[in-house]
Each structure stands twice: as C-alpha cells, then as structure tokens.
Short mmCIF file of C-alpha atoms and ligand atoms in Angstrom, two decimals:
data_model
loop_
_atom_site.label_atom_id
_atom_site.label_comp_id
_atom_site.label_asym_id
_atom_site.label_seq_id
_atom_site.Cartn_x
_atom_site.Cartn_y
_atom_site.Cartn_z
CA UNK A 1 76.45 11.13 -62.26
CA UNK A 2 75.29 11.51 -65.59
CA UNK A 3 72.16 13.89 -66.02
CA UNK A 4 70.13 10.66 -67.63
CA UNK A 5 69.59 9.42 -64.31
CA UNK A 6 68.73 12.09 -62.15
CA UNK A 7 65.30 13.53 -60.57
CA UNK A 8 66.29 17.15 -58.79
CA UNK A 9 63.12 18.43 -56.53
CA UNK A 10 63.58 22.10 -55.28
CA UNK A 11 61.84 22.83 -52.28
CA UNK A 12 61.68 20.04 -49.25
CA UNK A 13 57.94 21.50 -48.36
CA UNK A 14 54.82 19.36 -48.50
CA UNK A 15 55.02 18.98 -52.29
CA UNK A 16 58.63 18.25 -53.02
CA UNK A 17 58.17 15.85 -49.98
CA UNK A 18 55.64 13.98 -51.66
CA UNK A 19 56.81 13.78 -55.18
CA UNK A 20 60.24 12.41 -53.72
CA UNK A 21 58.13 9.45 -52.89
CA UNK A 22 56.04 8.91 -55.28
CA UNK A 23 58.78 8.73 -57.99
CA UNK A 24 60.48 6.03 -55.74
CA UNK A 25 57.15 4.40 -55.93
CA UNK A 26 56.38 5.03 -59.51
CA UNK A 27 59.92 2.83 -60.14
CA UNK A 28 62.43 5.11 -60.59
CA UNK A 29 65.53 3.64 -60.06
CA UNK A 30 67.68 5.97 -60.51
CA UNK A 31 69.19 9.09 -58.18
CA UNK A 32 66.81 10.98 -56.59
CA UNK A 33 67.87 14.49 -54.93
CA UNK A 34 65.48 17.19 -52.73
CA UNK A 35 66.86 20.31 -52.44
CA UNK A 36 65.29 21.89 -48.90
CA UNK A 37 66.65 25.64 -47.94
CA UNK A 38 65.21 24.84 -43.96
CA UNK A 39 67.57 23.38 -41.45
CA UNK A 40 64.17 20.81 -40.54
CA UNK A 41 63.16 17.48 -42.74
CA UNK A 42 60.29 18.38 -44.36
CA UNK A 43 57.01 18.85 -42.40
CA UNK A 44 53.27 19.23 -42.78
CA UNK A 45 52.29 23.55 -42.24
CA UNK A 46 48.51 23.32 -41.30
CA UNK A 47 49.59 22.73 -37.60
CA UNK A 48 51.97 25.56 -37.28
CA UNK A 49 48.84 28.04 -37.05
CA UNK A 50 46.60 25.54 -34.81
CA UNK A 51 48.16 22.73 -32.55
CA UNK A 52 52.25 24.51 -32.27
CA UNK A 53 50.85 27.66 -31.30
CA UNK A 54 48.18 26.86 -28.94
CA UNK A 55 51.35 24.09 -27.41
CA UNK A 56 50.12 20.63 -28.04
CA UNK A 57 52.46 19.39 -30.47
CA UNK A 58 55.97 20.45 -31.97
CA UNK A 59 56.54 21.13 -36.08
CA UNK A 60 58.93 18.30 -35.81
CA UNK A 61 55.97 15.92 -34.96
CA UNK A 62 54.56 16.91 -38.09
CA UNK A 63 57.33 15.14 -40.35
CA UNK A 64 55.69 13.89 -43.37
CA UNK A 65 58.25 11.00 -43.59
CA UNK A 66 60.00 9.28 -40.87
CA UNK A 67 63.63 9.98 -40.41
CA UNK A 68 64.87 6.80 -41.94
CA UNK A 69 62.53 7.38 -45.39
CA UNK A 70 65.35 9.52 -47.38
CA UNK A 71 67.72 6.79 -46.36
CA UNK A 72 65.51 3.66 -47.72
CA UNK A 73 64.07 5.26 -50.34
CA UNK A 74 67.69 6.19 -51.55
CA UNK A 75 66.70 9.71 -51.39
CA UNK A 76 69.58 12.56 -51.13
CA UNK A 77 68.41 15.27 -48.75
CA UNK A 78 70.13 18.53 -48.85
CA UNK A 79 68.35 20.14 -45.89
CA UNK A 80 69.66 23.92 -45.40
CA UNK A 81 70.51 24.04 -48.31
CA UNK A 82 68.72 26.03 -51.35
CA UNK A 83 68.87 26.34 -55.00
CA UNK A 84 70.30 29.16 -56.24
CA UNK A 85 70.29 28.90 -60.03
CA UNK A 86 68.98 26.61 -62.79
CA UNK A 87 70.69 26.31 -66.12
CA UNK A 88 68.03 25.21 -68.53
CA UNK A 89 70.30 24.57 -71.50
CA UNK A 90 73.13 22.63 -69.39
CA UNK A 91 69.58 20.98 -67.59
CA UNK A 92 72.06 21.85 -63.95
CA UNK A 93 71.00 23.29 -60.90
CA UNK A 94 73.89 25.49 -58.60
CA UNK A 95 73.29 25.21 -55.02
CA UNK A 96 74.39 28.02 -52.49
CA UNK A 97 77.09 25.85 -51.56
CA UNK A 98 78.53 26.15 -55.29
CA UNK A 99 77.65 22.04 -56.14
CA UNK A 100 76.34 21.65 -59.14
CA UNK A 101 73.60 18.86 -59.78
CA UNK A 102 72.72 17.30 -63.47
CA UNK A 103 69.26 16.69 -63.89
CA UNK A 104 67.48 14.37 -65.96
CA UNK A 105 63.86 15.86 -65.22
CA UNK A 106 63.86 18.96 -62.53
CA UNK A 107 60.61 19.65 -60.48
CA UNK A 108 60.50 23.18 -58.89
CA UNK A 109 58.40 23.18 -55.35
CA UNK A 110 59.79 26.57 -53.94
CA UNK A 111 56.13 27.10 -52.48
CA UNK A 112 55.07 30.45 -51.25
CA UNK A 113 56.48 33.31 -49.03
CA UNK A 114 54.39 35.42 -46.70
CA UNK A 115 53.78 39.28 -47.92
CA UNK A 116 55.49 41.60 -45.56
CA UNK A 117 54.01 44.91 -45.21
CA UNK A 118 55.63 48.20 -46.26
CA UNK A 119 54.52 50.42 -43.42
CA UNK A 120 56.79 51.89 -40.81
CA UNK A 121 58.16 49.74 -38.08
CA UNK A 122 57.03 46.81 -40.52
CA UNK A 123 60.12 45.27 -39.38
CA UNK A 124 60.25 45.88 -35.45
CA UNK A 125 61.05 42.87 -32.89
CA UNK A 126 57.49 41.21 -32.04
CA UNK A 127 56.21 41.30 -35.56
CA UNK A 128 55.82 38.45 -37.20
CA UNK A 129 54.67 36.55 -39.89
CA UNK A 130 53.59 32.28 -40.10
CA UNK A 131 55.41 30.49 -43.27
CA UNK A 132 57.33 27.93 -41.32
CA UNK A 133 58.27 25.99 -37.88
CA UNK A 134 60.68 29.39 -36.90
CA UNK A 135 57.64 31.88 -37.47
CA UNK A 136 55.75 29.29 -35.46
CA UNK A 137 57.70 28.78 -32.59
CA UNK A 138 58.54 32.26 -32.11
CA UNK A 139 55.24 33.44 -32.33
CA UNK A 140 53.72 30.56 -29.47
CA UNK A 141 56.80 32.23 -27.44
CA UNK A 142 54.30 35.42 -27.46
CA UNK A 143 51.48 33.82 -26.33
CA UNK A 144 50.04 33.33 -22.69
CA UNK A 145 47.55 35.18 -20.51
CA UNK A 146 47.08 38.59 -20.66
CA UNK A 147 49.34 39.09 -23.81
CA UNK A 148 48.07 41.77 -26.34
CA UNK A 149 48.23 40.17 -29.54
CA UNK A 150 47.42 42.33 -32.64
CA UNK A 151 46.48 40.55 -35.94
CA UNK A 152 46.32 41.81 -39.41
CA UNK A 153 44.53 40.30 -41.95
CA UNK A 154 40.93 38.69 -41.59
CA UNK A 155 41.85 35.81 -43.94
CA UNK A 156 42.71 32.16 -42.70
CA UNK A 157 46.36 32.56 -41.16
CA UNK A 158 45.02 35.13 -39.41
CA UNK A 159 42.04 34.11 -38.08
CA UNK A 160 43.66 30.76 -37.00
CA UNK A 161 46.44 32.54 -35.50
CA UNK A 162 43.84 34.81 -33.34
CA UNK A 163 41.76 31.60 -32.30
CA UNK A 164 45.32 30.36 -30.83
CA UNK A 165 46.27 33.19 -29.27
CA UNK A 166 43.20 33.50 -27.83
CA UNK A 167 42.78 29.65 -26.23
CA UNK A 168 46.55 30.51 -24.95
CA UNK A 169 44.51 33.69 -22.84
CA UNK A 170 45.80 36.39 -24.94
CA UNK A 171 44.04 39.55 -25.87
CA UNK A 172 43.06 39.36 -29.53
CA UNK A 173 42.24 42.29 -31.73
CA UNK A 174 42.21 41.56 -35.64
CA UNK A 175 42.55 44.30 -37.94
CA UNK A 176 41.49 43.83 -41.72
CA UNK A 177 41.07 46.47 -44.36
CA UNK A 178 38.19 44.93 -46.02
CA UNK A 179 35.05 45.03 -45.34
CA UNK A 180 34.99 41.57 -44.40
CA UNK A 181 36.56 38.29 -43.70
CA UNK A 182 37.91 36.01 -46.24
CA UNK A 183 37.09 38.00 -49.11
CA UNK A 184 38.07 35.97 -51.82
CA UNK A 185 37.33 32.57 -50.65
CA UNK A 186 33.94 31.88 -49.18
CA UNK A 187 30.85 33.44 -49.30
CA UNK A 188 30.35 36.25 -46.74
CA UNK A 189 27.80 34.29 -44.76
CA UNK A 190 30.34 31.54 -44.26
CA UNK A 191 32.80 34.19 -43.06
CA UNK A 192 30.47 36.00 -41.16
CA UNK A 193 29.67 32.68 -38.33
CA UNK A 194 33.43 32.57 -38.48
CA UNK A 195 33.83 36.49 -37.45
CA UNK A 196 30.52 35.32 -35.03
CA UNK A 197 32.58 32.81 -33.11
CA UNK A 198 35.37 35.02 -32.59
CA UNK A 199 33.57 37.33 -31.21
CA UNK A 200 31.85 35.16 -28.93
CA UNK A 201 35.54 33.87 -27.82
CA UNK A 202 36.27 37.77 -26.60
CA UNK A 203 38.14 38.34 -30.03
CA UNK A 204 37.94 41.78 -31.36
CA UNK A 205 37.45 42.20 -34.75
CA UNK A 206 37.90 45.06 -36.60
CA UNK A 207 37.07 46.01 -40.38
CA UNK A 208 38.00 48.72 -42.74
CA UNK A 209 41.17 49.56 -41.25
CA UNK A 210 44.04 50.50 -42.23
CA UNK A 211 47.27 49.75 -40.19
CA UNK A 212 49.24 53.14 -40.48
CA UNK A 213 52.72 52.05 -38.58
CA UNK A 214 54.07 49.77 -35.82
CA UNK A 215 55.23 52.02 -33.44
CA UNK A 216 57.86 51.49 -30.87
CA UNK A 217 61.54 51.55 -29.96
CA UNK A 218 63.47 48.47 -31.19
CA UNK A 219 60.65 46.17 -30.18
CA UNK A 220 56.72 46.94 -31.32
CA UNK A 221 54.62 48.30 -28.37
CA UNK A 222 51.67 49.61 -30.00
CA UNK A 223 49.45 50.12 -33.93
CA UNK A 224 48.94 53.12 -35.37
CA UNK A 225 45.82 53.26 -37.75
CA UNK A 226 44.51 55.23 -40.30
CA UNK A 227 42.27 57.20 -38.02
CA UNK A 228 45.31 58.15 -36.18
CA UNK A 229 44.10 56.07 -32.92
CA UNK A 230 46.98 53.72 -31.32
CA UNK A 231 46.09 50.19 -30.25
CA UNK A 232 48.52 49.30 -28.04
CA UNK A 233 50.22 45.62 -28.08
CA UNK A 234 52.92 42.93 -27.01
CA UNK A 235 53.02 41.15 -30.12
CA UNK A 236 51.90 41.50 -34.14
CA UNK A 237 50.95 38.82 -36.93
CA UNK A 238 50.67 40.26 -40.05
CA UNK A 239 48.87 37.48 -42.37
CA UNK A 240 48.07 39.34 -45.38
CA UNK A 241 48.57 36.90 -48.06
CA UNK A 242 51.50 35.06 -49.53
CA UNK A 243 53.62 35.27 -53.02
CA UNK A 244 54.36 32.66 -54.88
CA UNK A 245 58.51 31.73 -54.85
CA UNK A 246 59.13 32.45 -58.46
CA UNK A 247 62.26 34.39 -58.30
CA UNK A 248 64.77 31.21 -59.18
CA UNK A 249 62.26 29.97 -62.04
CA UNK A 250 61.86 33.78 -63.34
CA UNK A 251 65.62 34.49 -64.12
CA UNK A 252 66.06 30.77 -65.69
CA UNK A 253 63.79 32.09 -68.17
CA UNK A 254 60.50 30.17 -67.68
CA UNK A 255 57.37 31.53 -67.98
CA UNK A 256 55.82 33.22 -65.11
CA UNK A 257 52.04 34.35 -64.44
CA UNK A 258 50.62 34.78 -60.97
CA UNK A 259 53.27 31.58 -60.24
CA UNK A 260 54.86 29.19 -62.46
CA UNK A 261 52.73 28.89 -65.50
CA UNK A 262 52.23 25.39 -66.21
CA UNK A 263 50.24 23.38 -68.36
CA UNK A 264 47.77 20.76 -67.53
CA UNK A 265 50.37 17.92 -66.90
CA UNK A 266 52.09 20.67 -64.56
CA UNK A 267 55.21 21.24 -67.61
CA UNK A 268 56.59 24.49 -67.02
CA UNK A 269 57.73 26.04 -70.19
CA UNK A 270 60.95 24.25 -70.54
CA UNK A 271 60.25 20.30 -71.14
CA UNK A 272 62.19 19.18 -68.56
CA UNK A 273 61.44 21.43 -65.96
CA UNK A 274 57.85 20.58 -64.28
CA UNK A 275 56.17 22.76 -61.33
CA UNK A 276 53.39 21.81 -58.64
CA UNK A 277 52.23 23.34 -55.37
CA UNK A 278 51.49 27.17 -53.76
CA UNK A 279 54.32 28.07 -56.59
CA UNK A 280 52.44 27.23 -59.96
CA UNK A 281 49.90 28.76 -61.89
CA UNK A 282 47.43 25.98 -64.32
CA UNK A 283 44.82 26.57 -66.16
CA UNK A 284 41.90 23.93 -64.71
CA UNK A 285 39.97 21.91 -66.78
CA UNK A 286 36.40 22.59 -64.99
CA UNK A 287 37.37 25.84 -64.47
CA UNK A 288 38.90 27.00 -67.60
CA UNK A 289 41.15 29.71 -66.09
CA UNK A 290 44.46 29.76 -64.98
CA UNK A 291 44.47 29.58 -61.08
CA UNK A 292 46.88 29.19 -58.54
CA UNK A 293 45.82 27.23 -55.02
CA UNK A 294 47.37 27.39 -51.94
CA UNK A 295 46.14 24.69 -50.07
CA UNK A 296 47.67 21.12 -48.55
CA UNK A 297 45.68 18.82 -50.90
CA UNK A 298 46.46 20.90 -53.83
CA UNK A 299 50.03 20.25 -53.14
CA UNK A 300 49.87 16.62 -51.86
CA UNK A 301 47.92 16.17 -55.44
CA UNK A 302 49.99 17.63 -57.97
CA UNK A 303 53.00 15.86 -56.17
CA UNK A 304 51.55 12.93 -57.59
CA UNK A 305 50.63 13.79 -60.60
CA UNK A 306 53.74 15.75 -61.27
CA UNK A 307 56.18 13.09 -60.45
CA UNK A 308 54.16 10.33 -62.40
CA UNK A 309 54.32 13.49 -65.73
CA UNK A 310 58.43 13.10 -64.75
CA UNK A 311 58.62 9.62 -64.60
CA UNK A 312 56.95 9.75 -68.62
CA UNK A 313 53.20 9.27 -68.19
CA UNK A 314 51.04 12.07 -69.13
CA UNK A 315 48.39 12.28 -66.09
CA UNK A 316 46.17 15.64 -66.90
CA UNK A 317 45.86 17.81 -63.25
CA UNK A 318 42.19 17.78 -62.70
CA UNK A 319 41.36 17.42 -59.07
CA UNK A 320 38.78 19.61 -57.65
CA UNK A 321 40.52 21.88 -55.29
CA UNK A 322 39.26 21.02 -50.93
CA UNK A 323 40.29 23.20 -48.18
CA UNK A 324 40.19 23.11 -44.78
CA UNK A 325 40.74 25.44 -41.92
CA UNK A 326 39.81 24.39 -37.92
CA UNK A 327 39.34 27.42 -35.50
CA UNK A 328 38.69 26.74 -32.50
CA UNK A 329 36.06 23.57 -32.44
CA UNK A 330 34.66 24.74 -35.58
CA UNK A 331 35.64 23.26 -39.12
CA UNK A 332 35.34 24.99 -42.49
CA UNK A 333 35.52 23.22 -45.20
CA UNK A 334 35.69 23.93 -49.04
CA UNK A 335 35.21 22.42 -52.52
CA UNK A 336 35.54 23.74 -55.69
CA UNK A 337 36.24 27.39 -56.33
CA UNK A 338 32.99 29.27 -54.45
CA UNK A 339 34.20 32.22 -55.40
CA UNK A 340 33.34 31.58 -59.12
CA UNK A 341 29.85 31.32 -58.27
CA UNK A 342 26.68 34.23 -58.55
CA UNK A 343 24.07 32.54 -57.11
CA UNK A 344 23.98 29.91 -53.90
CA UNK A 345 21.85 26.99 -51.98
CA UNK A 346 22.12 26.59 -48.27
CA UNK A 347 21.24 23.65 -46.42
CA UNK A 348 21.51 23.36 -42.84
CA UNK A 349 23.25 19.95 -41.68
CA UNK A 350 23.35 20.06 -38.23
CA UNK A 351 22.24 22.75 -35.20
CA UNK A 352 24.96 24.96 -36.08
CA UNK A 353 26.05 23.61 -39.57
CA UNK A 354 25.76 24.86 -43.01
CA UNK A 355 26.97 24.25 -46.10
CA UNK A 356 26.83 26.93 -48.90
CA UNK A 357 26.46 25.57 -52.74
CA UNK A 358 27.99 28.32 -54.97
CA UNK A 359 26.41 28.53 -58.98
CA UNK A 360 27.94 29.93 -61.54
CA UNK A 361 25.63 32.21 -63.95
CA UNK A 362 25.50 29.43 -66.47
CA UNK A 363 23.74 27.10 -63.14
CA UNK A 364 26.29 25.00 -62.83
CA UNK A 365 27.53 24.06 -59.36
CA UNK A 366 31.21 25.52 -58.46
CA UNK A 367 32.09 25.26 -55.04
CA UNK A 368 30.67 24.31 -51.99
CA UNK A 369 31.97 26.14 -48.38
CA UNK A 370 31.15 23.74 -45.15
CA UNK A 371 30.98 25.58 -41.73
CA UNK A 372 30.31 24.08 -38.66
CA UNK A 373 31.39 20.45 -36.69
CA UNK A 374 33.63 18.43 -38.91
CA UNK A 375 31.12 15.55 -38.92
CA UNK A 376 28.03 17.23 -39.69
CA UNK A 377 29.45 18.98 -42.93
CA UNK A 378 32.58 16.70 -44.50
CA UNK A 379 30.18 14.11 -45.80
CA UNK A 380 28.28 16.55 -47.77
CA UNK A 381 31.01 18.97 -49.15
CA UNK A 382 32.94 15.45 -50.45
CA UNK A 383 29.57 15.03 -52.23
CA UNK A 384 29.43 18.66 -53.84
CA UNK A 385 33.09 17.88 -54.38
CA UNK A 386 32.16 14.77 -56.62
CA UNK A 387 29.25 16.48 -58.31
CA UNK A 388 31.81 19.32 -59.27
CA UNK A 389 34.08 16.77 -60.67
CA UNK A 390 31.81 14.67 -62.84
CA UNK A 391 29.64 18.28 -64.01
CA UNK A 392 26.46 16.86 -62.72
CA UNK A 393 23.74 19.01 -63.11
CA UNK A 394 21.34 19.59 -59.95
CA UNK A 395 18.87 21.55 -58.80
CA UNK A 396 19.74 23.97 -56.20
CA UNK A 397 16.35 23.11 -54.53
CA UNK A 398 17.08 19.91 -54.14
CA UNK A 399 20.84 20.47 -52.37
CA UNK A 400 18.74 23.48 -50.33
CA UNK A 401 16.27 20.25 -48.67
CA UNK A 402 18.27 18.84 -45.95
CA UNK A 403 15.25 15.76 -46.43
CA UNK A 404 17.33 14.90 -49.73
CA UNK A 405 20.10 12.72 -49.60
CA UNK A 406 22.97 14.03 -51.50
CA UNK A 407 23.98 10.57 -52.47
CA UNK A 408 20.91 10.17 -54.52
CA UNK A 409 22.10 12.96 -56.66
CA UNK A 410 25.16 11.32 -57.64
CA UNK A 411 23.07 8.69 -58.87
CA UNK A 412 20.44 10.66 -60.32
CA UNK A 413 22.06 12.91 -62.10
CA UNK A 414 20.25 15.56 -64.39
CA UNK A 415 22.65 16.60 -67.61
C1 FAD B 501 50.64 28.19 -40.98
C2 FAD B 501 49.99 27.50 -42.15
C3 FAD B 501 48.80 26.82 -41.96
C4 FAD B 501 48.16 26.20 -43.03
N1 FAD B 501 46.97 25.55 -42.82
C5 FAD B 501 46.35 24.96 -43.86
C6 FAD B 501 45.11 24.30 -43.67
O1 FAD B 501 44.54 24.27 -42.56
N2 FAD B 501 44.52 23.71 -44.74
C7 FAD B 501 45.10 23.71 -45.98
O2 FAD B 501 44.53 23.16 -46.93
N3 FAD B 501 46.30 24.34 -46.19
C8 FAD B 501 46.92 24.95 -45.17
N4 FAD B 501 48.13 25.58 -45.37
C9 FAD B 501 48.70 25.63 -46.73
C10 FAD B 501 49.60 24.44 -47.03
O3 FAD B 501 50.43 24.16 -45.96
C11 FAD B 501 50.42 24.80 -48.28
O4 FAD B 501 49.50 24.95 -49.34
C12 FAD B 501 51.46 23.74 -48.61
O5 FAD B 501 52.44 23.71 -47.61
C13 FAD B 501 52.10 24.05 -49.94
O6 FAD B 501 53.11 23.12 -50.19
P1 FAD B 501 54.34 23.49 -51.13
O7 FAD B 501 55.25 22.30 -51.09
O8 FAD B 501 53.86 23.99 -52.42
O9 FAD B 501 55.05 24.72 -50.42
P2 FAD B 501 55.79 24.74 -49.00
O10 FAD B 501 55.18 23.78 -48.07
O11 FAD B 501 55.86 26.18 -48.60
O12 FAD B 501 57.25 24.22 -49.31
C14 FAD B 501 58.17 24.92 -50.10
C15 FAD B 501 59.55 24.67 -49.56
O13 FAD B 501 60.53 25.09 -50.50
C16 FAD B 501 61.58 25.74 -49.82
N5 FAD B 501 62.32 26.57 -50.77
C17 FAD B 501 61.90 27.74 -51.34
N6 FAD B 501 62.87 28.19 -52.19
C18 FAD B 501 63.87 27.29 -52.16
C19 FAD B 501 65.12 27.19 -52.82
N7 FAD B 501 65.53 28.11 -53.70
N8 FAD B 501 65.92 26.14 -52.55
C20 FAD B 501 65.52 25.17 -51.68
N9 FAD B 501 64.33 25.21 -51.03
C21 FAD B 501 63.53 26.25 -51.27
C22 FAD B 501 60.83 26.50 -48.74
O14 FAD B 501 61.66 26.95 -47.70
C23 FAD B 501 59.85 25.44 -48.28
O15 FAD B 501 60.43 24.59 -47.33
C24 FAD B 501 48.77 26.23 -44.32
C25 FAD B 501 49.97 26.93 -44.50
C26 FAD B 501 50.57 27.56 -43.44
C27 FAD B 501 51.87 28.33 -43.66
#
C-alpha cells in the first residue's frame, strides 16, 4: 500500500468512529484504517454513566455502527490495538504490534483519559473511575441496595454517576472541593436545582472538602478527609476531570496546548496530520479563544468537518458547542460557552424549568444552560443556540418574558 491512498484514524471512540464514515461518504475510495486500543467496536459514552449503570442497557448496545459497517464500508478495524508512534517525516504510524501503516492524511482521535488522584490508597480495589464500557461495568457491579457509594467530584460524571447509584438503592455521598457544583460550566443557579434534586433523592452532598486518603486493606473500606473525619464506604468514583490523550501527538513533535492545537479546519501543526474531539484544542470563531470541549456533539461535529478538511475541502469548525447531561428525570441542557458570560436572563419555561441566557460584558449573548424536563427547555436552548451562531443581538428583557416567542427573535433580529 502506497501512502497516496491511505486515511489512518487513531482512536475508535465516537470521533474516529464518525470520521471513518464520513470519508467513505465524502468518496474516498481508497484504504481506510481505524486504529482502536479497546477490545469493543466503537461505542457511544453518554450511557455508560446513565442507562449501563442503573442496568437497562449494555455498552455494546450502544455501537455507533452495526457490526457489518467496517466490512461494507471497506473499513480496516484494528480493535485492541493502539498506536504507538507517528513518524511525521516518513507520514507512518507503528502500532504496538510492530505494523507499520503509510498514511496519506492521518487524523488523531485519542480522546481523553480520566484524572486519577494522587492521594493515598488512590489506587485501592473499589475505586474507580468512568472513561469506558470496563469502568462502567465494573462500577454497576457495585451498585444495589444498601451499598455505600462515595463520589468525588460535583461535576457531571459525578453527579450522573450518584443519580445511578442512587436509583440502584445505594447510599450516595458526593464529596467536591469547591464550593459548588459544576464550577466551570453553568451558572451556579443551574447547578444549584441540580444539587436540589439530589438532595431530595436522599443524596448527600458535600462541599469544600478535601478527600485526604482511601483507607483500607487491599480493597477501600472507608474516606479520610481533610478534617480528619472517616466516611466509611463499599465503593469510590473519583470524577474529577479528564486530560486530553496528547502523549503520542506530543513526542511526534506537534504542537500541544491544553490538547492538540489545531487550527480552524482542525490541521494540527503538521499538514497532514489533522485532530478533532475531547483531544484538540481550536481557537473558535465566535469565541475567539482557543478552547477545548468535551462533549458528544463536539466530537460527532468535528468528525465531519475533519474528514471532509482530509478528503481536500477546507470546511472552517464553527459550530456552537450543545451539551447535555440527564440525571435522574431531569435534563440539562447547554449552548454556547455560559461560562464566558457576566451578566444573565432567566425565563421560566415550564413549572420546574428554566433556562439561563449568559452575556458577555460587551451584551452579547454567549451561552444558554436549560434545566428542567427535556421538552419544556430543548426548544428554547436550540433557539439561543441559533442566535449565538448568527451574533444576533437581543435584549435580555425580551428572552427574560416567557410571553415572547423566541422564534420571533430570530426573525427580528436587532444588530
Ligand atoms: C461516562 C461518560 C458519559 C458522558 N456523557 C455525556 C453526555 O451526557 N453528554 C455529552 O455531550 N457528552 C458526554 N460524554 C462525553 C462524550 O462521550 C465525549 O466527549 C466523546 O466520547 C469524545 O469522543 P472522542 O472520540 O474525542 O473520544 P473518545 O470517545 O474517548 O474516544 C477515544 C478513543 O481513542 C482510543 N485511544 C486513545 N489512545 C489511543 C491509541 N494510542 N491508539 C488507539 N486508540 C487510542 C481510546 O481508548 C478511545 O477508545 C460522556 C463521556 C463519558 C466518559
């Protein structure tokens, strides 16, 4: 195989899944490989912390392709089998089982990898962490009623992990060291009805504290803190943050900050090398700073956009960023970058359903955070999302008056 003909994807996740398909569809005929270091076919994450844990589905019914997809598609699956070094100048990648692969354009999807903490008994039996099907599996083998299960970390892992746990019976406590949930991604209203319903639900949620050791012999039976108290439990899920997979990208050379640094058609610094998902780093056009997202659509969107950059278009990465997260019947939903914002509208869309409008200091809208049932909110944060997107000017009053219908403002737009 000569390297003219060749697409190489690293990482068989929800992005390298994705771009696998969409350069079949964008016509390349050529050889396609995806390089996956998991023993599964890729599969979608977001039900790993909600459905697999609380026992109504398996990972493996979250394939993002059916089986016989590599096979039609004339895609090469290496499953189990991971990349271990890329030779820029030869444009080769080394696998761990010594093959060597020529590449014609490379796309690096390596993802993320969970932050493991550096506190004694860190790595006892019973404490886990929630990256992929394994973590999953083993941690729904905790859960049932009665079980003690300690979480650290307030953000959304965790919190969806403690809503699981608890609808399996367990006994929740959630440690965080901030001073409140979600700190960098919604505002602290929208994380304060999710800390609300957890409570409710007979979670116990703790913040400002810091998690001293695991204690216990061989297997973790209890958490020290920084008050020297010991909260005693069965199980631990640490969920304090991931790091972007850089290492394989970092010693070919290519330029690294906070993830792989692209540019807006997701090139890494090398040409012929591009780099999409939880592992790069872009500046965004609305946003004008380099940011780095960690989200399913973010992924399933610069998929797209980097295999149609591979296949020789030049399609600028501009999407507004949407998130969700589902805890227990409650949605939360988010647009745009709310953190960016100093100032905020909130409209109430249902009995128990808000949505947030973040400004930046310049009165420009930034993000919008959804909480509440998925149908009283979606509509409207897709609206903020589209306002975002086309810089539409509009009055915070205005979003603030559930009476106005966001629509109009798409139509009326003030510049
Ligand atoms: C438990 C969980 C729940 C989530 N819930 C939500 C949600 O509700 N909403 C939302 O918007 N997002 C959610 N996400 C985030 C979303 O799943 C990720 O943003 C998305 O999976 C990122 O896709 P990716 O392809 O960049 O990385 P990944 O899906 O992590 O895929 C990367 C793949 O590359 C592999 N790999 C790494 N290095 C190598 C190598 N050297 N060689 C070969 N393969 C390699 C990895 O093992 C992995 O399979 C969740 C994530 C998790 C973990």
């Amino acid at each position: 195989m000569s390297a003219g003909d060749a697409m190489v994807v690293i990482g068989g996740g929800q992005c390298g899944a994705r771009a696998v398909q969409v350069l079949r569809e964008g016509g390349w005929e050529g050889a396609i490989t995806l390089i996956g270091d998991e023993a599964a076919h890729p599969y979608e994450r977001p039900p790993l912390s909600k459905a697999v844990l609380v026992g109504e589905r398996t990972p493996e019914q979250g394939a993002i392709h059916r089986e016989a997809f590599y096979r039609e598609q004339r895609v090469d699956l290496r499953s189990g089998c991971a990349a271990s070094k890329i030779d820029c100048a030869a444009r080769a990648v080394t696998l761990s089982n010594g093959e060597t692969l020529s590449y014609y354009r490379l796309l690096i999807a390596t993802g993320a990898e969970p932050r493991r903490m550096s506190v004694p008994g860190a790595d006892l039996a019973g404490v886990h962490v929630l990256r992929n099907a394994g973590d999953a599996l083993a941690i729904a083998g905790e859960l049932g009623p009665g079980r003690r299960i300690a979480v650290i970390g307030a953000g959304f892992i965790g919190l969806e992990v403690a809503a699981s746990a608890r609808q399996r019976g367990c006994e929740v406590v959630v440690f965080e060291a901030a001073p409140r949930a979600l700190m960098r991604a919604v505002p602290a209203e929208v994380a304060q009805c999710l800390v609300d319903l957890h409570c409710e639900r007979g979670v116990d949620v703790r913040f400002n504290v810091q998690v001293q050791r695991f204690e216990g012999e061989g297997r973790v039976k209890g958490i020290v803190l920084g008050d020297g108290s010991v909260v005693p439990c069965d199980a631990a899920v640490v969920g304090v943050g991931v790091a972007p997979r850089v290492a394989l990208a970092q010693e070919a050379g290519l330029s690294i900050d906070n993830g792989i640094a692209v540019d807006p058609m997701l090139r890494t610094s090398d040409p012929h090398i591009y780099a999409a998902g939880d592992v790069c780093s872009f500046v965004h056009p609305l946003y004008r700073r380099r940011i780095r997202l960690e989200c399913w659509r973010n992924a399933e969107d610069q998929a797209r956009v980097a295999a149609l950059n591979m296949l020789g278009r030049d399609e600028v990465y501009s999407a507004v960023p949407w998130f969700w997260s589902d805890q227990y019947d409650m949605t939360i939903q988010i647009a745009g970058l709310p953190a960016f914002g100093s100032t905020q509208a909130v409209r109430a869309t249902g009995a128990a359903s808000k949505v947030f409008f973040a400004f930046d200091e310049a009165g420009w809208l930034v993000g919008a955070s959804g909480v509440g049932q998925t149908g009283e909110i979606a509509r409207d944060v897709r609206v903020a999302q589209e306002l975002i997107a086309r810089r539409i000017r509009v009055d915070p009053e205005r979003l603030a008056d559930s009476a106005t219908k966001l629509k109009s403002l798409l139509a009326a737009a003030v510049h």
